[in-house]
Short mmCIF file of C-alpha atoms and ligand atoms in Angstrom, two decimals:
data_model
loop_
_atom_site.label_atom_id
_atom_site.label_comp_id
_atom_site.label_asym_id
_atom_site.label_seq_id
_atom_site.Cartn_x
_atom_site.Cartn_y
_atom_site.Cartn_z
CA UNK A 189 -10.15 12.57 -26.39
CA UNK A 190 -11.48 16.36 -25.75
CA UNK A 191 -14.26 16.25 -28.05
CA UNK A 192 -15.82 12.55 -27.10
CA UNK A 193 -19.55 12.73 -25.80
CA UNK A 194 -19.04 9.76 -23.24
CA UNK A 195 -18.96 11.45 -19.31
CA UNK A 196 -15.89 10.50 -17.30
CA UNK A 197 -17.08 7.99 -14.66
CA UNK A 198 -16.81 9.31 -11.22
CA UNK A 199 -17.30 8.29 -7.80
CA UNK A 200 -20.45 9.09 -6.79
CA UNK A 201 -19.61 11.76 -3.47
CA UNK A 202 -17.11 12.16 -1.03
CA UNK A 203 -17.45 9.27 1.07
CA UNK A 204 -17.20 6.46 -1.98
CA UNK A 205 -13.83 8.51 -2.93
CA UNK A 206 -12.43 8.41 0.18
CA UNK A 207 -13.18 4.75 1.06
CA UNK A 208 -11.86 4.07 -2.90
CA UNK A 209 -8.52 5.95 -1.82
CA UNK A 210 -8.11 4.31 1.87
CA UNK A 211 -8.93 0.93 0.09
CA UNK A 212 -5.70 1.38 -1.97
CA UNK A 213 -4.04 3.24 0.96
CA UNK A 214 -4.80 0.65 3.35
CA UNK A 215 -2.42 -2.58 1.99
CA UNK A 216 -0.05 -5.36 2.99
CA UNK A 217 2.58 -2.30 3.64
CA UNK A 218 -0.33 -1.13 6.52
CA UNK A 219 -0.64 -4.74 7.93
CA UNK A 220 2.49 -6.34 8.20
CA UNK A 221 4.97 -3.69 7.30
CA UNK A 222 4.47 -0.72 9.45
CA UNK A 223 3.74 -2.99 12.99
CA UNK A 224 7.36 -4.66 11.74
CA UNK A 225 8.86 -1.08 11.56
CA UNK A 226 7.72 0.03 14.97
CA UNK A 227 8.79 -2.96 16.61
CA UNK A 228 12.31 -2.50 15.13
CA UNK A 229 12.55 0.81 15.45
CA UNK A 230 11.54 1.68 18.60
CA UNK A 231 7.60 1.76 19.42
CA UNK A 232 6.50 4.93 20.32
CA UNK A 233 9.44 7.02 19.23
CA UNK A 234 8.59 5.43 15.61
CA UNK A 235 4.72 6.23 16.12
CA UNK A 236 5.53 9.63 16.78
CA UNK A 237 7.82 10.44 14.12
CA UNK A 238 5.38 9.14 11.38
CA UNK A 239 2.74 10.67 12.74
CA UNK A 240 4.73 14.12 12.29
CA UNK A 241 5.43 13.17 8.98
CA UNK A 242 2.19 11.85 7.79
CA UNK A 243 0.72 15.54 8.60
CA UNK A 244 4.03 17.45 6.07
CA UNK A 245 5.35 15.18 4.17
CA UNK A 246 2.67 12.48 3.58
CA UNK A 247 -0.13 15.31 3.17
CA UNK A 248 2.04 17.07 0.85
CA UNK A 249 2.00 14.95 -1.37
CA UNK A 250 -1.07 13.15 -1.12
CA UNK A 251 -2.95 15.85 -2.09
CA UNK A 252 -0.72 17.34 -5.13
CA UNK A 253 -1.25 13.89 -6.82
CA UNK A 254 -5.24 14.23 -6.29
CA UNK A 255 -5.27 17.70 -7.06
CA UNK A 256 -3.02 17.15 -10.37
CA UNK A 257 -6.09 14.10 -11.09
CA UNK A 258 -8.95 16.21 -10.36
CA UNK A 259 -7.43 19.34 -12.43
CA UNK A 260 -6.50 17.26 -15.38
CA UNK A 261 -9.42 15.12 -15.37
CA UNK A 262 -7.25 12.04 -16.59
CA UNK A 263 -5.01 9.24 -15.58
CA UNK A 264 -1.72 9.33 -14.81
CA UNK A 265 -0.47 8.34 -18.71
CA UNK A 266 -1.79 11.50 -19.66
CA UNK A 267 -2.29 14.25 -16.51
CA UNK A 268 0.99 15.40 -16.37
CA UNK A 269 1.45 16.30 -20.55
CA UNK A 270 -1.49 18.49 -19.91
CA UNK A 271 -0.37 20.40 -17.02
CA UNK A 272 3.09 20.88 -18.94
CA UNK A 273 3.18 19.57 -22.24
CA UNK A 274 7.06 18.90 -21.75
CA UNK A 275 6.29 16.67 -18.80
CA UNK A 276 4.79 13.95 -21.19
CA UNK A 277 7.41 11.60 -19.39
CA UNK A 278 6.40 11.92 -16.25
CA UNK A 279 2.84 10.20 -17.49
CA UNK A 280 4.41 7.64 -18.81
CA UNK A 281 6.44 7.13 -15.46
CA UNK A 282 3.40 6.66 -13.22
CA UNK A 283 2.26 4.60 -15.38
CA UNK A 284 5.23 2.30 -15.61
CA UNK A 285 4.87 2.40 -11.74
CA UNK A 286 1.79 0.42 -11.25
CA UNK A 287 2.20 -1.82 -14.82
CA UNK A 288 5.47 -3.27 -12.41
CA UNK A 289 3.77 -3.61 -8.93
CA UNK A 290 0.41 -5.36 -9.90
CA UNK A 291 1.52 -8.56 -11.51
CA UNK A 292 3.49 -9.16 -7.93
CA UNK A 293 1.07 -7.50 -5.83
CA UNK A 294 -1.59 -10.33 -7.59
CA UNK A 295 1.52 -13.04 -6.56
CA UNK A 296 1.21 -11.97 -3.08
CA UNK A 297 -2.71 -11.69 -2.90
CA UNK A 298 -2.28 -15.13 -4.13
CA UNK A 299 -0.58 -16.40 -1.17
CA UNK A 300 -3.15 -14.73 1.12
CA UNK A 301 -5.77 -16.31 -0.58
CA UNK A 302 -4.47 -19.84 -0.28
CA UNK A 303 -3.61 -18.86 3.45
CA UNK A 304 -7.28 -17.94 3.71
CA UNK A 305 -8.33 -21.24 2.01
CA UNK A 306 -6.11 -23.07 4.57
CA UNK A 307 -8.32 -21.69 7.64
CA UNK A 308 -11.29 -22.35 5.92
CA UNK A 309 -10.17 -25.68 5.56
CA UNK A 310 -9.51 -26.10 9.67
CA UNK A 311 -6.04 -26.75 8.36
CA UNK A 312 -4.41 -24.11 10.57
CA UNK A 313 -2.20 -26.60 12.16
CA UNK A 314 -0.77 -26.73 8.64
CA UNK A 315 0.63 -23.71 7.98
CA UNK A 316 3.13 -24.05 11.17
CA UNK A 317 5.09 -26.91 9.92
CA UNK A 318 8.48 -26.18 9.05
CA UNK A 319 8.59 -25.47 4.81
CA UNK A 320 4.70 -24.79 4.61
CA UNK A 321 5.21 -21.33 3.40
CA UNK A 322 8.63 -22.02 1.20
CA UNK A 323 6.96 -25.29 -0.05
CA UNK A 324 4.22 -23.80 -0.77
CA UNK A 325 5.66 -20.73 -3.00
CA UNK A 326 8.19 -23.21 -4.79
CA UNK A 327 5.64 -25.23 -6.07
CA UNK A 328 4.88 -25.22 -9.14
CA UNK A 329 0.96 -24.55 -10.19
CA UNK A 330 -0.94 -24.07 -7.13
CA UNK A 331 0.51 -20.02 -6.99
CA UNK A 332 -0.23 -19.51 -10.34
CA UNK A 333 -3.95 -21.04 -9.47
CA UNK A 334 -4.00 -18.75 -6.19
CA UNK A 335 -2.29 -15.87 -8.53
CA UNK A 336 -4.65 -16.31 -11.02
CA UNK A 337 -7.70 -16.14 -8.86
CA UNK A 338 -7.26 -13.35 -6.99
CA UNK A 339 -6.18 -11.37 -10.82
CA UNK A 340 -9.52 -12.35 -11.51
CA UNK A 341 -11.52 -10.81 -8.77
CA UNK A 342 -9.65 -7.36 -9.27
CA UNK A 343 -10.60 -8.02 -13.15
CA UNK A 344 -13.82 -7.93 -12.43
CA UNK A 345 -14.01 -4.96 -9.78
CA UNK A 346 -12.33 -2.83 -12.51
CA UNK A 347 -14.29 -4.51 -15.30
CA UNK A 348 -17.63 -3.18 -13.43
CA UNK A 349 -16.48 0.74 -13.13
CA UNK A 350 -15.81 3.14 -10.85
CA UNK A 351 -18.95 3.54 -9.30
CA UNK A 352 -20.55 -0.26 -9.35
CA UNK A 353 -16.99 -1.38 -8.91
CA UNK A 354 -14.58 0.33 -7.50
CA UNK A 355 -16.87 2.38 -5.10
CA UNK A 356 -19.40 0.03 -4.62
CA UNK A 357 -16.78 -3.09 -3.22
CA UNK A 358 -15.08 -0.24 -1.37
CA UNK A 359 -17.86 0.82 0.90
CA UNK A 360 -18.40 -2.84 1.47
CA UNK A 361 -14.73 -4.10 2.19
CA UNK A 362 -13.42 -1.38 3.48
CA UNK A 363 -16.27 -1.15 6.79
CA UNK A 364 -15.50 -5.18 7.56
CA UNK A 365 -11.93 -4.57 7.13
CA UNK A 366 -12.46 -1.82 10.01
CA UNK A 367 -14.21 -4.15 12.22
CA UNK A 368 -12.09 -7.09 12.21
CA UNK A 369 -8.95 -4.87 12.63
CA UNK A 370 -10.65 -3.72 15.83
CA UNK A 371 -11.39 -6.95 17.23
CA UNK A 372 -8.35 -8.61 16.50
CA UNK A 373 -6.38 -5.58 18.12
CA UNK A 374 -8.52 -5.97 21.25
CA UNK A 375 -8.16 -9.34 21.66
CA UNK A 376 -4.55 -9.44 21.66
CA UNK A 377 -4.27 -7.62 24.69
CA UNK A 378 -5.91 -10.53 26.33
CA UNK A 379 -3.69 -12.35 25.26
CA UNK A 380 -1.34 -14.21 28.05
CA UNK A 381 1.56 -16.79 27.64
CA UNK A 382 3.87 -18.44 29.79
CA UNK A 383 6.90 -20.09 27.48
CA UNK A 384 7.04 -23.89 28.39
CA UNK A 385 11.19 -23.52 28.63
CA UNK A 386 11.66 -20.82 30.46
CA UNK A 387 8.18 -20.89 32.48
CA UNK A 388 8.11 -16.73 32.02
CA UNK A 389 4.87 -15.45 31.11
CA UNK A 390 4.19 -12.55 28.83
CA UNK A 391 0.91 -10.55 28.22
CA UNK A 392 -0.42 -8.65 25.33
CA UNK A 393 -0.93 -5.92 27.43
CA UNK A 394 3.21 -5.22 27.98
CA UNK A 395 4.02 -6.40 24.39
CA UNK A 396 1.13 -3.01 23.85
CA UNK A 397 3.44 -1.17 26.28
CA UNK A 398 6.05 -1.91 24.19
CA UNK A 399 4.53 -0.59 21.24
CA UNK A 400 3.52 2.48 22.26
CA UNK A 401 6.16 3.47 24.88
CA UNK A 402 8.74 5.09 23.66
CA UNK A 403 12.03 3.30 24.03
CA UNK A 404 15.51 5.35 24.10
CA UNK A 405 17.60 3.14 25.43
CA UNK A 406 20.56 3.55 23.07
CA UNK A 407 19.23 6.18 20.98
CA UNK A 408 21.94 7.71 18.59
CA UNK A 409 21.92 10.33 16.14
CA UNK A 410 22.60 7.76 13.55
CA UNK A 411 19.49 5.49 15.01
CA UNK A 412 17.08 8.42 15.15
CA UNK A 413 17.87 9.00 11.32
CA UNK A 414 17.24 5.77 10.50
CA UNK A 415 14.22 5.68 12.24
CA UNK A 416 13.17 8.80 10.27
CA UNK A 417 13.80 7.03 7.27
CA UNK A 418 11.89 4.31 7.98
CA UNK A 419 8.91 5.82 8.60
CA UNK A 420 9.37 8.26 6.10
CA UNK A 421 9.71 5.34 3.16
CA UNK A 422 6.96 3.54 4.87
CA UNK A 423 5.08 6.73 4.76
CA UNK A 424 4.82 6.85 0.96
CA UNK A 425 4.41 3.78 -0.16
CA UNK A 426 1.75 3.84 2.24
CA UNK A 427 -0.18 6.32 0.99
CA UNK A 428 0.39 5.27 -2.48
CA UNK A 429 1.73 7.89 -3.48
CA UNK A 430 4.19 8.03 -6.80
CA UNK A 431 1.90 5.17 -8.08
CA UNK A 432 -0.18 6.96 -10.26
CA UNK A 433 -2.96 5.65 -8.53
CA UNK A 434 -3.84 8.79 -6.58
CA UNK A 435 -3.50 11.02 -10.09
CA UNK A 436 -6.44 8.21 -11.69
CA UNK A 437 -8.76 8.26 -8.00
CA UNK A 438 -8.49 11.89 -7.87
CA UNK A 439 -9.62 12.46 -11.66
CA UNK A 440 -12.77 10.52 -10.61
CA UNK A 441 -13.62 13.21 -8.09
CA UNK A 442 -16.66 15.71 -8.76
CA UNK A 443 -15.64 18.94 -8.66
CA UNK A 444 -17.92 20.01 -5.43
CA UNK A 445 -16.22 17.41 -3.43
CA UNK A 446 -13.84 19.12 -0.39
CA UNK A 447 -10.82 17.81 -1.49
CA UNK A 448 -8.71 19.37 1.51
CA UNK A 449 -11.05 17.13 3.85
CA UNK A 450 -11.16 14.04 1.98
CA UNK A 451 -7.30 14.19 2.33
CA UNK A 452 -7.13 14.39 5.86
CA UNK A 453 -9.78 11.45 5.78
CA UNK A 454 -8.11 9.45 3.89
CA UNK A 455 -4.53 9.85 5.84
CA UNK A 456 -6.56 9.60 9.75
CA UNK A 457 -8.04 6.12 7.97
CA UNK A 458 -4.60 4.99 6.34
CA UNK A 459 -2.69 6.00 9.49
CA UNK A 460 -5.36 4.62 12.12
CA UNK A 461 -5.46 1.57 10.44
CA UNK A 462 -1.68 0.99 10.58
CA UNK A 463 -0.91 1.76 14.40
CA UNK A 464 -4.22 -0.49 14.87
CA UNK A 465 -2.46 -3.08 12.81
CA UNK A 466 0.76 -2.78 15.07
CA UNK A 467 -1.48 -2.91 18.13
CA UNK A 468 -2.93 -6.12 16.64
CA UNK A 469 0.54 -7.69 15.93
CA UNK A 470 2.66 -6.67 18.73
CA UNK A 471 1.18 -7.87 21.45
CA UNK A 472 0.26 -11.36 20.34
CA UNK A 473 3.92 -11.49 19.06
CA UNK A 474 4.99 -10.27 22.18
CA UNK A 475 3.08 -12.52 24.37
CA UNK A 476 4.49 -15.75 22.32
CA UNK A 477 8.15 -14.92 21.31
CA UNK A 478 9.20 -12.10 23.47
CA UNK A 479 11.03 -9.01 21.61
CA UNK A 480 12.99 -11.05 19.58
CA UNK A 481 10.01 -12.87 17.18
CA UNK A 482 9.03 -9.48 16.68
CA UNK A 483 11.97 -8.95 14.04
CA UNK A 484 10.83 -11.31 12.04
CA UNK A 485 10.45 -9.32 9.32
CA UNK A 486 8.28 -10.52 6.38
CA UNK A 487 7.93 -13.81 7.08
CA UNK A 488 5.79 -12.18 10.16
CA UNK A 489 2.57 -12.55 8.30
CA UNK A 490 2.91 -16.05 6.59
CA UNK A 491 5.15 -17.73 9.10
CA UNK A 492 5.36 -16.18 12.69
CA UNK A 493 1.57 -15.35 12.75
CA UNK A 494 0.27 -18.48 11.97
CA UNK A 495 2.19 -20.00 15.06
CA UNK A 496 0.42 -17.82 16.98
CA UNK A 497 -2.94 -18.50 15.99
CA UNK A 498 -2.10 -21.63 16.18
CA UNK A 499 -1.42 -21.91 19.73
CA UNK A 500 -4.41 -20.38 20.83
CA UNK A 501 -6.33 -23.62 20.19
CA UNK A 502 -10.00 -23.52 18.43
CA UNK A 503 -10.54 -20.01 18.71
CA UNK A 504 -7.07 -19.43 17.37
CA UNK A 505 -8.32 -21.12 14.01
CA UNK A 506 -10.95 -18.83 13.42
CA UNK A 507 -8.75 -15.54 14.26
CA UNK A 508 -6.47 -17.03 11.84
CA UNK A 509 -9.64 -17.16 8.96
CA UNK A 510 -10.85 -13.65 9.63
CA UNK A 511 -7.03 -12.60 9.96
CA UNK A 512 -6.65 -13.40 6.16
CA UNK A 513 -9.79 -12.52 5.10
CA UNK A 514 -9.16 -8.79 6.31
CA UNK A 515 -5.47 -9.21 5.02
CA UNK A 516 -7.45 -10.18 1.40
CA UNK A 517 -9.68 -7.47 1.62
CA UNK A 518 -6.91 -5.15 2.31
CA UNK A 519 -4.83 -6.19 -0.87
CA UNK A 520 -7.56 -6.48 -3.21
CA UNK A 521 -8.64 -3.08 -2.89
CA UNK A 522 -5.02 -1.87 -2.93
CA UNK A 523 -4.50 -3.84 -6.34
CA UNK A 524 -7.94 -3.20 -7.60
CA UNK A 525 -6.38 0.40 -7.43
CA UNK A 526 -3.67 -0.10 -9.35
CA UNK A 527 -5.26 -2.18 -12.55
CA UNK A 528 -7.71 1.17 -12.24
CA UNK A 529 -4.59 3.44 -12.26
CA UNK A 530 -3.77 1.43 -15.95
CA UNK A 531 -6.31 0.57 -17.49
CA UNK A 532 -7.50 4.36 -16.96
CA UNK A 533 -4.38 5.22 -18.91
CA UNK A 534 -5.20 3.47 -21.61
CA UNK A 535 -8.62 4.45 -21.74
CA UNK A 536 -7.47 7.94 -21.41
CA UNK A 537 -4.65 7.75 -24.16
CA UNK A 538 -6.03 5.34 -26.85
CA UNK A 539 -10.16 6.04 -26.28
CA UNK A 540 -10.68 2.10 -25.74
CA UNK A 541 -13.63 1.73 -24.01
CA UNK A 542 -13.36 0.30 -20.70
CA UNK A 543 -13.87 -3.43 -21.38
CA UNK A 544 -10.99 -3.30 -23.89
CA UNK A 545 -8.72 -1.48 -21.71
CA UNK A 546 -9.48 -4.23 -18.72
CA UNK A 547 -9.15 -7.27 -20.84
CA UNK A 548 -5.71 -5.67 -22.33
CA UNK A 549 -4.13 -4.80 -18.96
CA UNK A 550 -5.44 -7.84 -17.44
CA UNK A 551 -3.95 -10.08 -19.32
CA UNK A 552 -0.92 -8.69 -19.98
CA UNK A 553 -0.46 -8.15 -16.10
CA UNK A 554 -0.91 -12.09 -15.82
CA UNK A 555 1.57 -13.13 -18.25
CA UNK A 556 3.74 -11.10 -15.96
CA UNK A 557 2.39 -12.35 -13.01
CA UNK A 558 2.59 -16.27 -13.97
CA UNK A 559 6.43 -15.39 -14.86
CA UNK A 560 6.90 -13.99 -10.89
CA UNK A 561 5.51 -16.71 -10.12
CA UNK A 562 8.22 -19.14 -11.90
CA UNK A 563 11.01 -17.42 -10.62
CA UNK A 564 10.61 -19.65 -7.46
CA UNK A 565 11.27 -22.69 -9.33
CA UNK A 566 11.59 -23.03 -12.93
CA UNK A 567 13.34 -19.71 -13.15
CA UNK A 568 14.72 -19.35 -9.51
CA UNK A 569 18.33 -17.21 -9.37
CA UNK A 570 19.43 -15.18 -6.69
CA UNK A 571 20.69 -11.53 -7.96
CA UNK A 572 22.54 -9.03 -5.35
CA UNK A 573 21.17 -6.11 -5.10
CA UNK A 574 23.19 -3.02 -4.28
CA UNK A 575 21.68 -2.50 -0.87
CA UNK A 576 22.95 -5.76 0.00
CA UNK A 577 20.09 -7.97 -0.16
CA UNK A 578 19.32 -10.82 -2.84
CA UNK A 579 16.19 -12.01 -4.74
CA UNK A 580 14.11 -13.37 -7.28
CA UNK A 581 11.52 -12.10 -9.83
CA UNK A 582 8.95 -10.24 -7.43
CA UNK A 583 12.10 -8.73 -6.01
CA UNK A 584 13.49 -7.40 -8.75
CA UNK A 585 9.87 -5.95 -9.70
CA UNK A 586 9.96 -4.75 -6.19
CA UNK A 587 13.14 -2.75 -6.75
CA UNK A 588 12.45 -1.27 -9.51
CA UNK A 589 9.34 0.45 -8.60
CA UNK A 590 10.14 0.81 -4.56
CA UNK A 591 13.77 1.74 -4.70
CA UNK A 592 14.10 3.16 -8.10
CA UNK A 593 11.33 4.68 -10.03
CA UNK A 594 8.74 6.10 -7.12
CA UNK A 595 11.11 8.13 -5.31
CA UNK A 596 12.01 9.46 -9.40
CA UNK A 597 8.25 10.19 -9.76
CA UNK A 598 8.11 11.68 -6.28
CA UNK A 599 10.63 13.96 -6.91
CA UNK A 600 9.72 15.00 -10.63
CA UNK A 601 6.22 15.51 -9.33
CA UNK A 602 7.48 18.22 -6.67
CA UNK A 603 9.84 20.05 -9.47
CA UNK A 604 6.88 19.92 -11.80
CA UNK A 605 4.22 21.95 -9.28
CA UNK A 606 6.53 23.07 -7.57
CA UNK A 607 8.57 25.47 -9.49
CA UNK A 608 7.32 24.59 -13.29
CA UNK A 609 3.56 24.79 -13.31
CA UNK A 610 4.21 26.74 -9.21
CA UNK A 611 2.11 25.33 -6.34
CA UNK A 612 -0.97 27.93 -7.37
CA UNK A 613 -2.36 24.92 -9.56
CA UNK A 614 -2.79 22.66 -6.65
CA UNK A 615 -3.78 25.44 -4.32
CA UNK A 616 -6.69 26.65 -7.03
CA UNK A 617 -7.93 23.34 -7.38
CA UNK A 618 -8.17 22.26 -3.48
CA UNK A 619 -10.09 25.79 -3.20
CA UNK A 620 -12.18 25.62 -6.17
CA UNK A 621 -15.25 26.41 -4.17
CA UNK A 622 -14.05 28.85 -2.12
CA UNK A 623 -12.75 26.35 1.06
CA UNK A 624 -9.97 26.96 2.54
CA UNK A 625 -6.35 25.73 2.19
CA UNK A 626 -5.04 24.75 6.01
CA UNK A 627 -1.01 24.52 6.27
CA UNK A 628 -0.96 26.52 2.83
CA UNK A 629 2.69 28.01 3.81
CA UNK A 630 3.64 24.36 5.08
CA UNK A 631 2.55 22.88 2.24
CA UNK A 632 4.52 25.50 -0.44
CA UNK A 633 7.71 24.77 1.38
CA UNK A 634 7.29 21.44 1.76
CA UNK A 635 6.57 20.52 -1.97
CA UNK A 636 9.10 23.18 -3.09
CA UNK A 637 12.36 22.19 -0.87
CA UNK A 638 11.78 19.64 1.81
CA UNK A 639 10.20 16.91 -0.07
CA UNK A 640 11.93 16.66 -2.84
CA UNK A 641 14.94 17.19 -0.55
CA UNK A 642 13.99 13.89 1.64
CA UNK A 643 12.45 11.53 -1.53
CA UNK A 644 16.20 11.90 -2.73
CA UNK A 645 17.61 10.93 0.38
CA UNK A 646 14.81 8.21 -0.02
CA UNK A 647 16.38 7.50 -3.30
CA UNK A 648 19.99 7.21 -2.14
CA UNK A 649 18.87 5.14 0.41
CA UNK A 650 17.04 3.18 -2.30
CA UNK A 651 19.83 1.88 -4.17
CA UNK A 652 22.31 1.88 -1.91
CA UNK A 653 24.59 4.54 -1.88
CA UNK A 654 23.67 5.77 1.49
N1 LIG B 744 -0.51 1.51 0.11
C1 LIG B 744 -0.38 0.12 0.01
C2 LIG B 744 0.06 -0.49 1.32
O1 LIG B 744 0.27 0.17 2.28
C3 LIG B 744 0.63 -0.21 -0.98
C4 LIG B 744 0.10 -0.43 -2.28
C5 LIG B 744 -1.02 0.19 -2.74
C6 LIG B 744 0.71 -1.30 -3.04
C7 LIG B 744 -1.49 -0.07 -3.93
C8 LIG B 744 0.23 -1.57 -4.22
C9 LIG B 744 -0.90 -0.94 -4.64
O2 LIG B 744 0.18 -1.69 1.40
#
């Protein structure tokens, strides 16, 4: 591996990395996830406490796992044996990590894509009936067809490389995503409704008051915690963090790149584009079903949004189309991200050249993949899962990596630079070329006690027991 001639691809500057990292930062969890968190857990008073932990907690992180990339100069199967050669098992954690989440995430980029198809079709009207959704994911081919197709535009993003793939689609996507977030998100505060039963009218403007005021009506000690801990699991899987994703991105960096900066770029973009998504959401939720639609939960994408698009008539057709196109743009470049973070490790660990390593992981991935797929018919159980809730295949995947194994890899990572290897090797690499380290003591603390402290409570949490 040491002694081979061929250079390590790399993103070409600063700007390609950090639209490569908010691509995979920037995800389902950003879109439907975070504006379903605020809603629940109390607008503002959520915003605020995410915000505080996106600059500690989130940062903290974020930028050991680029640093430990950029040091190593290899993917996550292999980084961590060479900053400790005892910590071989960490590698093969973070790599276990994304090998679990990309077959689903494909399942669910899927499901976007045949929402996207339905739009295009002027079939909007469609995806309100009653059973579209569950009719849809019970069938029986068309979401391995959906699956299928979207595996194959991630194949060939990561077939191309980093820099005429990865980078390249990046700076592309990543802009439109931008715009149509925007748009969308002003929109909705036009938005007005009066509800046909009850003849009260709602605007998008208070559903945004909602959002952003903060509401403590009824606040506890016990509700504030859990509202930290919402936005403190949200937090990470946000930023992608524990994924090994960040460890293969970050060895990709050049060496002259401010990697300090590019952090704080890429958590103002991850972060902006969340409370932009909740600004898009709440509102139009808001204005059509009142507080209560706004629990919805994950059906909020594929079952409550539609019925909002779909009451706004014509127009409403073709926010519904660009709706799912950003929503594909968004997934594909977070699971583009996480067939890199892979294949990389096999590349890395068994010198296969890069076509090899795609075609391997690839298709491997879509056995796994078709197989989620099945467990919503041919193979359809329900298991319990400790924290109460049930599920099938993708939920089990789900589990494992979510609940289980990242908050494991988390909290390894902070023991390893922490107090093994000490937080020097981050803190050399960040100020390689002499910049400076902002929130240096913060950040010592932080990765030596109050991370790891908080990913265990994460854990806990995780499966169960708390
Ligand atoms: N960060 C992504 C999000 O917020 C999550 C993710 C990234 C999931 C990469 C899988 C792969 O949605």
């Amino acid at each position: 591996m040491e002694n081979e001639i061929k250079p390590r691809n790399s993103f070409t500057g600063s700007i390609g990395f950090v639209l490569a990292a908010a691509g995979s930062a920037v995800g389902l969890g950003n879109i439907w996830r975070f504006p379903y968190l605020a809603a629940k857990d109390g607008g503002g008073l959520f915003l605020v406490v995410y915000l505080v932990l996106a600059l500690t907690f989130g940062f903290t992180l974020l930028i050991t796992e680029i640093s430990i990339g950029r040091k190593t100069q290899e993917s996550p199967l292999t980084a961590y044996k060479k900053i400790n050669p005892h910590w071989g098992f960490l590698g093969v954690f973070s790599f276990v990590v994304p090998f679990i989440i990309y077959p689903y995430y494909c399942v669910i980029g899927g499901w976007v894509i045949k929402y996207m198809a339905t739009y295009l079709a002027f079939q909007g009207q469609a995806a309100v009936q009653d059973g579209f959704f569950g009719g849809f994911i019970t069938a029986q081919w068309q979401p391995i067809f959906f699956t299928i197709l979207f595996a194959l535009l991630c194949f060939v993003i990561v077939y191309k490389g980093v820099e005429q793939g990865i980078e390249k689609y990046s700076k592309v996507l990543m802009p439109i995503l931008v715009i149509i977030v925007l748009f969308i998100s002003i929109y909705a505060l036009f938005i007005k409704y009066t509800d046909p039963e009850t003849g009260i009218t709602r605007t998008g403007l208070q559903g945004a008051a909602v959002y952003f005021i903060p509401d403590f009506k009824g606040l506890t000690v016990k509700k504030f915690l859990t509202v930290c801990l919402d936005a403190m699991g949200q937090l990470f899987y946000s930023l992608s963090i524990a994924m090994g994703i960040m460890v293969a991105y970050g060895s990709y960096m050049k060496k002259d790149v401010n990697l300090g900066k590019s952090v704080n770029q890429i958590e103002i973009f991850d972060t902006g584009i969340a409370m932009l998504a909740g600004l898009m959401i709440i509102p139009a939720v808001f204005a059509f079903s009142g507080k209560d639609g706004m629990s919805a939960g994950p059906g909020l994408m594929f079952v409550t949004l539609p019925k909002v698009f779909a009451s706004l008539g014509k127009f409403g057709e073709f926010l519904g189309l660009i709706f799912f196109v950003m929503v594909l743009f968004a997934a594909l470049t977070s699971a583009v991200s996480l067939l890199e973070a892979i294949t990389s490790s096999m590349m890395d660990k068994f010198n296969w050249d890069r076509k090899k390593a795609t075609l391997v992981m690839a298709g491997a991935s879509a056995v796994v993949s078709i197989i989620v797929c099945l467990g919503y018919n041919v193979l359809y159980f329900e298991l319990l899962f400790p924290t109460g809730s049930t599920g099938q295949v993708l939920d089990i995947l789900d589990y494992a990596s979510n609940n289980v194994l990242m908050p494991i890899v988390g909290i390894l990572t902070c023991i390893l630079i922490g107090w093994i290897a000490k937080p020097e090797t981050v803190i050399d690499e960040v100020t390689i070329n002499g910049e400076k380290f902002g929130r240096k003591t913060l950040y010592i603390i932080m990765l030596k006690f109050v991370a790891p402290i908080l990913l265990f409570v994460i854990l806990l949490t995780g499966v169960g027991i708390i």
